[in-house]
Amino acid sequence: MVRRYYLQKGPCRPNHNFPTKDVGGRLRSFKASWYKKYHWLEYSIAKDAAYCLHCFLFRSDDGRKGGGASFISTGFKAWNRGDEALDNHVGFVNSEHNKAVRKCEDLLTQSQSIRVDLCKQSDQVKKDYRIRLQASIDCIRHCVRQGHALRGHDESESSKNRGNFIELLKFHAFGRVDVHSVVLENAPKNLQMTSPDIQKDIVHAIAFEITKEIICDIGEDLFSILVDEARDTSIKEHMAVVLRYVNQEGYVMERLLGIAHVSDTKALTLKMEIESILVTSGLSLSRIRGQGYDGASNMSGEINGLKALVLAENSSAYYVHCFAHQLQLTLAVVAKQHGDITNLINLVGGSCKRMDNIRESQAAKVVEALCCGELETGRGLNQEVGLKRPCDTRWGSHFDTLLNLPAIYSSVIDCLDIIKKEAKGEAKGEASVTLICIQSFDFAFILHMMIKVLAITNELSKSLQRKDQDIVNAMQLVRGAKLRLQDLRDKGWESLLDSVISFCKKEYLPISNMDELYILSGRPRRNAQQITNLHHYKVELFYTVVDMRLQELNSRFDKVNTELLCCVACLNPDDAFADFDKENLLKLATFYPNEFSIDDILHLDPQLDSYIFDVKMNTRFTKLKGIAELCREMVVAKKFRSFPLVYRLVKLALLLPVATASVERVFSAMNYVKNTLRSRMSDEGLNDFLVGYVESDILDRLDDECILQTFQDMKTRRGSL
């Protein structure tokens, strides 16, 4: 079984910058061209040596040619006589190497298996086996697609609910004579294809085919990695690896490659796991051209962080701090300045009874407003809203919380009144204090001010989380958010004050006169400077919050103006390629020495002149927005063939990661798939299930025959197709 697994994976053939060493007075290295000539050859990056996969699996015991140590244990390193030594290793027809090759071929051919030979099956038995296996695959595909558990608590025949898989299989067979006659109780007892091991093998076959589709989609191109770690419901730390690449149609794709359990979150441990996942899929660190992580020290540390460890092996794997994570950090700083909302949610949202009171009160007010004609009826209107709990690590949660509060404000007041009258102890006192707090002009002003401020950055956060977002457009969105905040500071005061006064009139709250002196609550301070309400609300609150938001954005996003990103910005097609700068684009090519040799850069110079002249004359290109659209249009218009070096620059620019939202979505899926009822799921099972669940669009178009064949080839089966 282990040998079969190795053969199905194939030889390890990383696309690597093979190191050179002095052999016979000349610098020599392993040649990638040997891969095509010798199908059995594999290469180890760690040992810088070549091996024979077939001889490793079926090594000779007598030490003759073909079974020697050089291609099995120590590794072949004599690059100066590579072709000669490799040919000698193959030898003649009956050499030890060719015997090992034939043994490998026999192992993969199940018709040669002794077990199969002992029980030759009729065509009808094979047909029944195929129908039975196909039915199991169809049901498991559906469960994986929906993220449903496969097994039940009691799967015995007397059980009323035998689990999702078997119950779905029964439903699938109902009314279909050809299926019903060969599954479950009508199948041979030793070949029902419903055991837990069969289920795991089918899920693994699905994940294997999906991963193969992703690797084929990448081809020989470069990619970036997005990495993060999170804890699952069984208190195990997992690391997810997502690949970002540009496919053949010019679209930016972000795909889950795998998720692995890590013993700790040290940078070296994470790097080793990333290498393991990449090598398993036939990829290597040398093809990485971008890294996207959060700002934790183990990830972004300049000396011993994961970023630094990857850069030490691959200087072109440029790191970009997740934009959405940086934005959330700026929000957390501002939100902590105003904790009244959090106190309110803790008091009201901590009880089911109190939330029921809010819902009942709000429903009655909606009915009353509909009868009076204040609200319109229609599909999707007047939906039930609640108070979401804000969280520093949940993107957009603060804005959603504030946005719902004005709509149910009066219902919250009614709920607090009930708590004040009926509750005892601390809750009664907290309700009284909270009522006084939220029934003030100060609270109404802060609420509406924060909604206006956070609405600007909430749109930015959603845009940054798009999978096809490019780094240049992300930089423009950040600049746009800064300009909108500055415009709000300069011109938004009057509209903000009008909305606050309107809300206070509607909810019968006191309205402060802006010309009167501001009275500070609590004990008066000595020698306190007297200020007007206008100065307090406009300068000390409004200006301070907006300025703090701007300051945080400027400090968090100061690194987006690096030389690399400034050069990338020159590819932007906005405003008819207004930012085009040939010198900066030539400099951009020097950041990627593995993709642009000195000769390529010399050819890039005139090609850029031809490119900019061509695209400015073409109306299809002058109206494009963003590098992602430019890349797709170059493929559609076949310009990637006319300007291959420019297209290479465009793809490299798109590989720079923007946000780790795709990784966060993987962890959300992990919490759904591995919940408290499925906490004993194995690490391999979790990875296989998540790959199918997250990459459901690939799962939908997978060919059943591929899954059938992969499942069949995993190990020797009792049935044959």
Short mmCIF file of N, CA, C and O in Angstrom, two decimals, residues 68-172:
data_model
loop_
_atom_site.label_atom_id
_atom_site.label_comp_id
_atom_site.label_asym_id
_atom_site.label_seq_id
_atom_site.Cartn_x
_atom_site.Cartn_y
_atom_site.Cartn_z
N GLY A 68 22.43 -0.17 -6.56
CA GLY A 68 23.49 0.42 -5.77
C GLY A 68 23.00 1.57 -4.91
O GLY A 68 21.90 2.07 -5.05
N ALA A 69 23.90 2.00 -4.00
CA ALA A 69 23.51 3.01 -3.02
C ALA A 69 23.39 4.41 -3.61
O ALA A 69 22.70 5.25 -3.06
N SER A 70 24.07 4.67 -4.74
CA SER A 70 24.09 6.04 -5.26
C SER A 70 22.71 6.56 -5.63
O SER A 70 22.42 7.74 -5.43
N PHE A 71 21.83 5.73 -6.18
CA PHE A 71 20.51 6.18 -6.58
C PHE A 71 19.41 5.78 -5.59
O PHE A 71 18.24 5.98 -5.85
N ILE A 72 19.82 5.20 -4.44
CA ILE A 72 18.83 4.73 -3.48
C ILE A 72 18.96 5.42 -2.13
O ILE A 72 18.00 5.99 -1.62
N SER A 73 20.14 5.43 -1.56
CA SER A 73 20.31 5.97 -0.21
C SER A 73 21.17 7.23 -0.17
O SER A 73 20.74 8.27 0.32
N THR A 74 22.39 7.15 -0.69
CA THR A 74 23.29 8.31 -0.61
C THR A 74 22.91 9.40 -1.60
O THR A 74 23.12 10.58 -1.34
N GLY A 75 22.37 9.01 -2.76
CA GLY A 75 22.00 10.01 -3.77
C GLY A 75 23.11 10.25 -4.78
O GLY A 75 24.30 10.23 -4.44
N PHE A 76 22.71 10.49 -6.02
CA PHE A 76 23.67 10.74 -7.10
C PHE A 76 23.96 12.23 -7.20
O PHE A 76 23.04 13.05 -7.29
N LYS A 77 25.25 12.60 -7.18
CA LYS A 77 25.65 14.01 -7.20
C LYS A 77 26.72 14.32 -8.23
O LYS A 77 27.16 15.47 -8.33
N ALA A 78 27.15 13.35 -9.00
CA ALA A 78 28.24 13.56 -9.97
C ALA A 78 27.66 14.19 -11.24
O ALA A 78 27.47 13.54 -12.26
N TRP A 79 27.37 15.47 -11.16
CA TRP A 79 26.70 16.15 -12.28
C TRP A 79 27.56 16.20 -13.54
O TRP A 79 27.04 16.34 -14.64
N ASN A 80 28.88 16.10 -13.41
CA ASN A 80 29.76 16.19 -14.58
C ASN A 80 29.60 15.00 -15.51
O ASN A 80 29.91 15.07 -16.70
N ARG A 81 29.12 13.88 -15.01
CA ARG A 81 28.88 12.73 -15.87
C ARG A 81 27.42 12.27 -15.77
O ARG A 81 27.11 11.08 -15.75
N GLY A 82 26.54 13.25 -15.73
CA GLY A 82 25.12 12.98 -15.51
C GLY A 82 24.49 12.06 -16.53
O GLY A 82 23.98 10.98 -16.19
N ASP A 83 24.51 12.41 -17.82
CA ASP A 83 23.85 11.60 -18.84
C ASP A 83 24.43 10.19 -18.90
O ASP A 83 23.70 9.20 -19.01
N GLU A 84 25.74 10.11 -18.83
CA GLU A 84 26.40 8.80 -18.91
C GLU A 84 26.01 7.92 -17.73
O GLU A 84 25.65 6.74 -17.89
N ALA A 85 26.04 8.50 -16.52
CA ALA A 85 25.72 7.72 -15.33
C ALA A 85 24.25 7.31 -15.29
O ALA A 85 23.92 6.20 -14.88
N LEU A 86 23.38 8.20 -15.74
CA LEU A 86 21.95 7.88 -15.75
C LEU A 86 21.64 6.78 -16.75
O LEU A 86 20.82 5.89 -16.48
N ASP A 87 22.29 6.84 -17.92
CA ASP A 87 22.10 5.77 -18.92
C ASP A 87 22.63 4.44 -18.40
O ASP A 87 22.02 3.39 -18.61
N ASN A 88 23.77 4.48 -17.74
CA ASN A 88 24.35 3.26 -17.18
C ASN A 88 23.44 2.67 -16.10
O ASN A 88 23.36 1.45 -15.93
N HIS A 89 22.80 3.56 -15.36
CA HIS A 89 21.89 3.07 -14.31
C HIS A 89 20.72 2.31 -14.92
O HIS A 89 20.30 1.28 -14.39
N VAL A 90 20.19 2.82 -16.04
CA VAL A 90 19.08 2.12 -16.71
C VAL A 90 19.54 0.76 -17.21
O VAL A 90 18.87 -0.26 -16.99
N GLY A 91 20.67 0.70 -17.88
CA GLY A 91 21.23 -0.56 -18.33
C GLY A 91 20.42 -1.23 -19.43
O GLY A 91 19.65 -0.60 -20.15
N PHE A 92 20.60 -2.56 -19.53
CA PHE A 92 19.93 -3.34 -20.58
C PHE A 92 18.55 -3.79 -20.10
O PHE A 92 18.09 -3.43 -19.02
N VAL A 93 17.92 -4.63 -20.92
CA VAL A 93 16.53 -5.03 -20.67
C VAL A 93 16.37 -5.70 -19.31
O VAL A 93 15.41 -5.45 -18.59
N ASN A 94 17.30 -6.57 -18.96
CA ASN A 94 17.19 -7.33 -17.72
C ASN A 94 18.00 -6.73 -16.57
O ASN A 94 18.38 -7.44 -15.63
N SER A 95 18.30 -5.46 -16.64
CA SER A 95 19.04 -4.81 -15.56
C SER A 95 18.16 -4.73 -14.31
O SER A 95 16.94 -4.86 -14.36
N GLU A 96 18.82 -4.51 -13.18
CA GLU A 96 18.08 -4.41 -11.92
C GLU A 96 17.09 -3.24 -11.94
O GLU A 96 16.01 -3.33 -11.37
N HIS A 97 17.47 -2.17 -12.61
CA HIS A 97 16.57 -1.02 -12.71
C HIS A 97 15.31 -1.38 -13.48
O HIS A 97 14.19 -1.08 -13.05
N ASN A 98 15.46 -2.02 -14.63
CA ASN A 98 14.29 -2.37 -15.45
C ASN A 98 13.42 -3.42 -14.76
O ASN A 98 12.20 -3.44 -14.94
N LYS A 99 14.03 -4.29 -13.96
CA LYS A 99 13.23 -5.22 -13.17
C LYS A 99 12.38 -4.46 -12.15
O LYS A 99 11.21 -4.79 -11.93
N ALA A 100 12.98 -3.45 -11.54
CA ALA A 100 12.23 -2.63 -10.57
C ALA A 100 11.10 -1.88 -11.26
O ALA A 100 10.00 -1.74 -10.71
N VAL A 101 11.35 -1.39 -12.49
CA VAL A 101 10.31 -0.68 -13.24
C VAL A 101 9.14 -1.61 -13.52
O VAL A 101 7.97 -1.24 -13.37
N ARG A 102 9.42 -2.83 -13.93
CA ARG A 102 8.34 -3.79 -14.23
C ARG A 102 7.55 -4.14 -12.97
O ARG A 102 6.33 -4.31 -13.01
N LYS A 103 8.23 -4.25 -11.85
CA LYS A 103 7.53 -4.52 -10.59
C LYS A 103 6.58 -3.37 -10.24
O LYS A 103 5.47 -3.60 -9.75
N CYS A 104 7.02 -2.14 -10.48
CA CYS A 104 6.16 -0.98 -10.21
C CYS A 104 4.95 -0.98 -11.13
O CYS A 104 3.82 -0.68 -10.70
N GLU A 105 5.16 -1.30 -12.40
CA GLU A 105 4.04 -1.35 -13.34
C GLU A 105 3.06 -2.45 -12.95
O GLU A 105 1.83 -2.25 -13.02
N ASP A 106 3.55 -3.59 -12.51
CA ASP A 106 2.66 -4.67 -12.08
C ASP A 106 1.86 -4.27 -10.85
O ASP A 106 0.69 -4.63 -10.71
N LEU A 107 2.51 -3.53 -9.94
CA LEU A 107 1.82 -3.11 -8.73
C LEU A 107 0.65 -2.18 -9.04
O LEU A 107 -0.41 -2.26 -8.42
N LEU A 108 0.85 -1.28 -10.02
CA LEU A 108 -0.21 -0.33 -10.37
C LEU A 108 -1.29 -0.98 -11.23
O LEU A 108 -2.39 -0.44 -11.33
N THR A 109 -0.99 -2.10 -11.85
CA THR A 109 -1.98 -2.79 -12.68
C THR A 109 -2.71 -3.81 -11.83
O THR A 109 -2.19 -4.88 -11.51
N GLN A 110 -3.93 -3.49 -11.40
CA GLN A 110 -4.63 -4.35 -10.47
C GLN A 110 -5.01 -5.69 -11.09
O GLN A 110 -5.25 -6.66 -10.40
N SER A 111 -5.09 -5.72 -12.41
CA SER A 111 -5.43 -7.00 -13.05
C SER A 111 -4.33 -8.04 -12.83
O SER A 111 -4.55 -9.23 -12.98
N GLN A 112 -3.10 -7.57 -12.46
CA GLN A 112 -2.00 -8.49 -12.18
C GLN A 112 -1.97 -8.93 -10.72
O GLN A 112 -1.14 -9.74 -10.33
N SER A 113 -2.88 -8.36 -9.91
CA SER A 113 -2.88 -8.68 -8.49
C SER A 113 -3.28 -10.13 -8.26
O SER A 113 -4.16 -10.67 -8.94
N ILE A 114 -2.64 -10.77 -7.28
CA ILE A 114 -2.96 -12.17 -6.96
C ILE A 114 -4.40 -12.30 -6.49
O ILE A 114 -5.12 -13.22 -6.85
N ARG A 115 -4.84 -11.30 -5.68
CA ARG A 115 -6.21 -11.36 -5.17
C ARG A 115 -7.21 -11.30 -6.31
O ARG A 115 -8.21 -12.02 -6.34
N VAL A 116 -6.95 -10.42 -7.28
CA VAL A 116 -7.85 -10.32 -8.42
C VAL A 116 -7.79 -11.57 -9.27
O VAL A 116 -8.80 -12.05 -9.79
N ASP A 117 -6.59 -12.12 -9.41
CA ASP A 117 -6.43 -13.31 -10.25
C ASP A 117 -7.16 -14.52 -9.65
O ASP A 117 -7.66 -15.38 -10.37
N LEU A 118 -7.21 -14.58 -8.32
CA LEU A 118 -7.86 -15.71 -7.66
C LEU A 118 -9.38 -15.65 -7.75
O LEU A 118 -10.05 -16.67 -7.60
N CYS A 119 -9.93 -14.46 -7.93
CA CYS A 119 -11.38 -14.33 -8.02
C CYS A 119 -11.75 -13.54 -9.27
O CYS A 119 -12.07 -12.36 -9.18
N LYS A 120 -11.62 -14.16 -10.40
CA LYS A 120 -12.01 -13.53 -11.65
C LYS A 120 -13.50 -13.21 -11.61
O LYS A 120 -14.31 -14.06 -11.24
N GLN A 121 -13.83 -11.99 -11.97
CA GLN A 121 -15.21 -11.57 -11.86
C GLN A 121 -15.86 -11.50 -13.23
O GLN A 121 -15.22 -11.12 -14.22
N SER A 122 -17.13 -11.79 -13.24
CA SER A 122 -17.89 -11.71 -14.49
C SER A 122 -18.17 -10.26 -14.82
O SER A 122 -18.03 -9.37 -13.98
N ASP A 123 -18.58 -10.01 -16.04
CA ASP A 123 -18.91 -8.65 -16.48
C ASP A 123 -20.05 -8.07 -15.66
O ASP A 123 -20.06 -6.87 -15.35
N GLN A 124 -21.04 -8.89 -15.31
CA GLN A 124 -22.19 -8.40 -14.53
C GLN A 124 -21.75 -7.97 -13.13
O GLN A 124 -22.21 -6.96 -12.60
N VAL A 125 -20.83 -8.76 -12.52
CA VAL A 125 -20.33 -8.39 -11.19
C VAL A 125 -19.57 -7.07 -11.25
O VAL A 125 -19.71 -6.21 -10.36
N LYS A 126 -18.78 -6.89 -12.29
CA LYS A 126 -18.06 -5.62 -12.45
C LYS A 126 -19.02 -4.46 -12.66
O LYS A 126 -18.82 -3.37 -12.11
N LYS A 127 -20.08 -4.70 -13.43
CA LYS A 127 -21.08 -3.64 -13.67
C LYS A 127 -21.77 -3.27 -12.38
O LYS A 127 -21.97 -2.08 -12.08
N ASP A 128 -22.14 -4.28 -11.58
CA ASP A 128 -22.79 -4.01 -10.29
C ASP A 128 -21.86 -3.24 -9.36
O ASP A 128 -22.28 -2.32 -8.64
N TYR A 129 -20.60 -3.61 -9.37
CA TYR A 129 -19.62 -2.92 -8.52
C TYR A 129 -19.48 -1.45 -8.91
O TYR A 129 -19.42 -0.56 -8.05
N ARG A 130 -19.44 -1.19 -10.21
CA ARG A 130 -19.34 0.19 -10.69
C ARG A 130 -20.56 1.01 -10.27
O ARG A 130 -20.43 2.15 -9.81
N ILE A 131 -21.76 0.44 -10.42
CA ILE A 131 -22.99 1.16 -10.03
C ILE A 131 -22.98 1.44 -8.53
O ILE A 131 -23.33 2.54 -8.08
N ARG A 132 -22.55 0.44 -7.74
CA ARG A 132 -22.53 0.59 -6.29
C ARG A 132 -21.53 1.67 -5.87
O ARG A 132 -21.84 2.52 -5.02
N LEU A 133 -20.36 1.63 -6.46
CA LEU A 133 -19.33 2.61 -6.13
C LEU A 133 -19.74 4.00 -6.58
O LEU A 133 -19.55 4.99 -5.86
N GLN A 134 -20.35 4.11 -7.75
CA GLN A 134 -20.79 5.41 -8.26
C GLN A 134 -21.86 6.02 -7.35
O GLN A 134 -21.87 7.22 -7.09
N ALA A 135 -22.76 5.17 -6.84
CA ALA A 135 -23.79 5.67 -5.93
C ALA A 135 -23.17 6.22 -4.65
O ALA A 135 -23.58 7.27 -4.14
N SER A 136 -22.18 5.51 -4.11
CA SER A 136 -21.50 5.99 -2.90
C SER A 136 -20.78 7.30 -3.17
O SER A 136 -20.82 8.23 -2.34
N ILE A 137 -20.14 7.40 -4.31
CA ILE A 137 -19.42 8.64 -4.65
C ILE A 137 -20.40 9.80 -4.80
O ILE A 137 -20.14 10.92 -4.33
N ASP A 138 -21.54 9.58 -5.45
CA ASP A 138 -22.53 10.64 -5.63
C ASP A 138 -23.02 11.17 -4.28
O ASP A 138 -23.14 12.39 -4.09
N CYS A 139 -23.30 10.27 -3.35
CA CYS A 139 -23.80 10.69 -2.04
C CYS A 139 -22.73 11.42 -1.24
O CYS A 139 -23.01 12.44 -0.58
N ILE A 140 -21.50 10.92 -1.30
CA ILE A 140 -20.42 11.58 -0.55
C ILE A 140 -20.08 12.93 -1.17
O ILE A 140 -19.78 13.89 -0.46
N ARG A 141 -20.15 13.03 -2.49
CA ARG A 141 -19.94 14.34 -3.14
C ARG A 141 -20.92 15.37 -2.61
O ARG A 141 -20.56 16.51 -2.32
N HIS A 142 -22.18 14.96 -2.47
CA HIS A 142 -23.19 15.89 -1.97
C HIS A 142 -22.89 16.30 -0.52
O HIS A 142 -23.00 17.48 -0.18
N CYS A 143 -22.53 15.33 0.32
CA CYS A 143 -22.23 15.65 1.72
C CYS A 143 -21.02 16.58 1.84
O CYS A 143 -21.03 17.51 2.65
N VAL A 144 -19.99 16.30 1.05
CA VAL A 144 -18.80 17.17 1.07
C VAL A 144 -19.15 18.55 0.55
O VAL A 144 -18.72 19.57 1.12
N ARG A 145 -19.93 18.62 -0.49
CA ARG A 145 -20.35 19.91 -1.08
C ARG A 145 -21.07 20.77 -0.06
O ARG A 145 -20.89 21.98 -0.01
N GLN A 146 -21.90 20.14 0.78
CA GLN A 146 -22.69 20.88 1.77
C GLN A 146 -22.02 20.95 3.14
O GLN A 146 -22.55 21.61 4.03
N GLY A 147 -20.89 20.27 3.30
CA GLY A 147 -20.21 20.29 4.59
C GLY A 147 -20.89 19.45 5.66
O GLY A 147 -20.72 19.69 6.86
N HIS A 148 -21.68 18.46 5.24
CA HIS A 148 -22.42 17.63 6.18
C HIS A 148 -21.58 16.46 6.67
O HIS A 148 -20.74 15.93 5.93
N ALA A 149 -21.86 16.02 7.90
CA ALA A 149 -21.19 14.85 8.44
C ALA A 149 -21.63 13.61 7.67
O ALA A 149 -22.77 13.52 7.19
N LEU A 150 -20.73 12.65 7.53
CA LEU A 150 -21.05 11.43 6.80
C LEU A 150 -21.67 10.37 7.70
O LEU A 150 -22.67 9.75 7.36
N ARG A 151 -21.07 10.15 8.85
CA ARG A 151 -21.48 9.05 9.71
C ARG A 151 -22.51 9.49 10.74
O ARG A 151 -22.64 10.67 11.08
N GLY A 152 -23.25 8.50 11.25
CA GLY A 152 -24.25 8.74 12.28
C GLY A 152 -23.84 8.13 13.59
O GLY A 152 -22.86 7.37 13.69
N HIS A 153 -24.59 8.45 14.63
CA HIS A 153 -24.28 7.92 15.96
C HIS A 153 -24.50 6.41 16.00
O HIS A 153 -23.74 5.67 16.62
N ASP A 154 -25.54 5.94 15.32
CA ASP A 154 -25.86 4.52 15.28
C ASP A 154 -26.19 4.15 13.84
O ASP A 154 -27.22 4.55 13.30
N GLU A 155 -25.29 3.37 13.20
CA GLU A 155 -25.47 3.02 11.79
C GLU A 155 -25.95 1.58 11.60
O GLU A 155 -25.91 1.05 10.49
N SER A 156 -26.41 0.96 12.67
CA SER A 156 -26.91 -0.40 12.56
C SER A 156 -28.21 -0.42 11.75
O SER A 156 -28.89 0.60 11.61
N GLU A 157 -28.56 -1.59 11.22
CA GLU A 157 -29.74 -1.70 10.37
C GLU A 157 -31.02 -1.41 11.14
O GLU A 157 -32.03 -1.02 10.55
N SER A 158 -31.02 -1.57 12.46
CA SER A 158 -32.21 -1.30 13.27
C SER A 158 -32.36 0.17 13.64
O SER A 158 -33.39 0.57 14.18
N SER A 159 -31.33 0.98 13.35
CA SER A 159 -31.36 2.40 13.71
C SER A 159 -32.36 3.16 12.84
O SER A 159 -32.51 2.88 11.65
N LYS A 160 -33.02 4.14 13.45
CA LYS A 160 -33.96 4.98 12.70
C LYS A 160 -33.24 6.05 11.88
O LYS A 160 -33.81 6.58 10.93
N ASN A 161 -32.03 6.38 12.27
CA ASN A 161 -31.24 7.36 11.53
C ASN A 161 -29.81 6.86 11.48
O ASN A 161 -29.08 6.93 12.46
N ARG A 162 -29.40 6.36 10.33
CA ARG A 162 -28.10 5.72 10.18
C ARG A 162 -27.00 6.69 9.71
O ARG A 162 -25.95 6.26 9.25
N GLY A 163 -27.26 7.97 9.78
CA GLY A 163 -26.27 8.96 9.36
C GLY A 163 -26.57 9.51 7.98
O GLY A 163 -27.30 8.90 7.19
N ASN A 164 -26.01 10.67 7.69
CA ASN A 164 -26.31 11.36 6.43
C ASN A 164 -25.99 10.51 5.20
O ASN A 164 -26.76 10.44 4.25
N PHE A 165 -24.82 9.87 5.21
CA PHE A 165 -24.38 9.14 4.03
C PHE A 165 -25.31 7.97 3.70
O PHE A 165 -25.79 7.84 2.56
N ILE A 166 -25.57 7.10 4.68
CA ILE A 166 -26.39 5.92 4.40
C ILE A 166 -27.83 6.31 4.12
O ILE A 166 -28.48 5.75 3.22
N GLU A 167 -28.35 7.30 4.86
CA GLU A 167 -29.73 7.74 4.60
C GLU A 167 -29.85 8.36 3.21
O GLU A 167 -30.85 8.16 2.52
N LEU A 168 -28.83 9.11 2.81
CA LEU A 168 -28.85 9.70 1.47
C LEU A 168 -28.71 8.60 0.40
O LEU A 168 -29.34 8.69 -0.67
N LEU A 169 -27.93 7.59 0.70
CA LEU A 169 -27.78 6.48 -0.23
C LEU A 169 -29.11 5.73 -0.40
O LEU A 169 -29.48 5.33 -1.52
N LYS A 170 -29.84 5.55 0.69
CA LYS A 170 -31.17 4.93 0.61
C LYS A 170 -32.12 5.78 -0.23
O LYS A 170 -32.87 5.25 -1.06
N PHE A 171 -32.08 7.08 -0.04
CA PHE A 171 -32.93 7.98 -0.83
C PHE A 171 -32.52 7.97 -2.30
O PHE A 171 -33.36 7.99 -3.20
N HIS A 172 -31.19 7.92 -2.53
CA HIS A 172 -30.67 7.90 -3.90
C HIS A 172 -31.12 6.64 -4.64
O HIS A 172 -31.38 6.68 -5.85
#
